Amino acid sequence: LNDNCHYWIGESLFGLRRYKEAVARFDEVLEFRWSNKKDDSQVMIARCYSRIGEMARAKTEYQKLINTYPASPYIDLAKQRIGTM
């Protein structure tokens, strides 16, 4: 459950608009060998970069989601966000 803890701390930090700290927590989730929160974390990383105005980085992170997690339910969202950047 350690991966879920990091994910939800990241979500909380995102809600507090502490985006860079949130990215660090979501990155920790991605380092786990297995986690059901990896694609969730990847999309949240992209959202964090978008919120801090780093649109090129956000686009890169959305593309990483598409490439790494092709079965993710967030694929359509990522494609839509890339199309509007």
Tab-separated table of C-alpha atoms in Angstrom:
chain	number	residue	atom	x	y	z
A	1	LEU	CA	0.000	0.000	0.000
A	2	ASN	CA	3.043	2.233	0.121
A	3	ASP	CA	2.545	3.235	-3.521
A	4	ASN	CA	-1.051	4.291	-2.810
A	5	CYS	CA	0.102	6.398	0.126
A	6	HIS	CA	2.555	8.287	-2.090
A	7	TYR	CA	-0.117	8.741	-4.735
A	8	TRP	CA	-2.679	10.188	-2.334
A	9	ILE	CA	-0.129	12.467	-0.711
A	10	GLY	CA	0.602	13.703	-4.251
A	11	GLU	CA	-3.118	14.266	-4.846
A	12	SER	CA	-3.347	16.214	-1.591
A	13	LEU	CA	-0.370	18.365	-2.538
A	14	PHE	CA	-1.938	18.953	-5.956
A	15	GLY	CA	-5.114	20.127	-4.228
A	16	LEU	CA	-3.025	22.519	-2.151
A	17	ARG	CA	-1.417	23.839	-5.365
A	18	ARG	CA	2.009	22.603	-4.270
A	19	TYR	CA	2.652	21.172	-7.698
A	20	LYS	CA	6.409	20.607	-7.570
A	21	GLU	CA	6.088	18.676	-4.322
A	22	ALA	CA	3.232	16.688	-5.839
A	23	VAL	CA	5.401	15.747	-8.828
A	24	ALA	CA	8.022	14.356	-6.454
A	25	ARG	CA	5.414	12.094	-4.821
A	26	PHE	CA	3.998	10.927	-8.144
A	27	ASP	CA	7.541	10.188	-9.320
A	28	GLU	CA	7.976	7.972	-6.276
A	29	VAL	CA	4.959	5.929	-7.353
A	30	LEU	CA	6.540	5.398	-10.782
A	31	GLU	CA	9.628	3.942	-9.120
A	32	PHE	CA	7.703	1.032	-7.603
A	33	ARG	CA	8.186	-2.254	-9.415
A	34	TRP	CA	4.413	-2.710	-9.543
A	35	SER	CA	1.624	-0.279	-8.760
A	36	ASN	CA	-1.930	0.131	-9.951
A	37	LYS	CA	-1.403	3.894	-9.615
A	38	LYS	CA	1.339	4.321	-12.220
A	39	ASP	CA	-0.829	5.672	-15.038
A	40	ASP	CA	-2.744	7.817	-12.541
A	41	SER	CA	0.565	9.243	-11.349
A	42	GLN	CA	1.768	9.875	-14.891
A	43	VAL	CA	-1.337	11.862	-15.803
A	44	MET	CA	-1.076	13.841	-12.562
A	45	ILE	CA	2.556	14.698	-13.310
A	46	ALA	CA	1.438	16.101	-16.655
A	47	ARG	CA	-1.350	18.059	-14.952
A	48	CYS	CA	1.112	19.495	-12.439
A	49	TYR	CA	3.418	20.773	-15.165
A	50	SER	CA	0.444	22.250	-16.972
A	51	ARG	CA	-0.654	24.066	-13.824
A	52	ILE	CA	2.778	25.630	-13.294
A	53	GLY	CA	2.860	26.783	-16.908
A	54	GLU	CA	5.484	24.351	-18.211
A	55	MET	CA	3.443	23.352	-21.230
A	56	ALA	CA	6.268	21.697	-23.188
A	57	ARG	CA	7.041	19.491	-20.198
A	58	ALA	CA	3.331	18.761	-19.681
A	59	LYS	CA	3.047	17.688	-23.318
A	60	THR	CA	6.076	15.421	-22.911
A	61	GLU	CA	4.522	13.843	-19.815
A	62	TYR	CA	1.184	13.263	-21.559
A	63	GLN	CA	3.042	11.633	-24.452
A	64	LYS	CA	4.909	9.450	-21.958
A	65	LEU	CA	1.527	8.304	-20.631
A	66	ILE	CA	0.377	7.382	-24.140
A	67	ASN	CA	3.589	5.502	-24.923
A	68	THR	CA	4.011	3.711	-21.599
A	69	TYR	CA	0.410	2.920	-20.649
A	70	PRO	CA	-1.501	2.353	-23.926
A	71	ALA	CA	-4.419	0.653	-22.133
A	72	SER	CA	-4.876	3.483	-19.641
A	73	PRO	CA	-8.308	5.066	-19.347
A	74	TYR	CA	-6.492	8.434	-19.505
A	75	ILE	CA	-5.310	8.010	-23.114
A	76	ASP	CA	-8.157	10.052	-24.615
A	77	LEU	CA	-7.608	12.817	-22.064
A	78	ALA	CA	-3.874	12.881	-22.818
A	79	LYS	CA	-4.477	13.077	-26.567
A	80	GLN	CA	-7.011	15.857	-26.071
A	81	ARG	CA	-4.658	17.856	-23.850
A	82	ILE	CA	-1.755	17.419	-26.282
A	83	GLY	CA	-4.007	18.681	-29.075
A	84	THR	CA	-4.781	21.895	-27.212
A	85	MET	CA	-1.198	22.769	-26.275
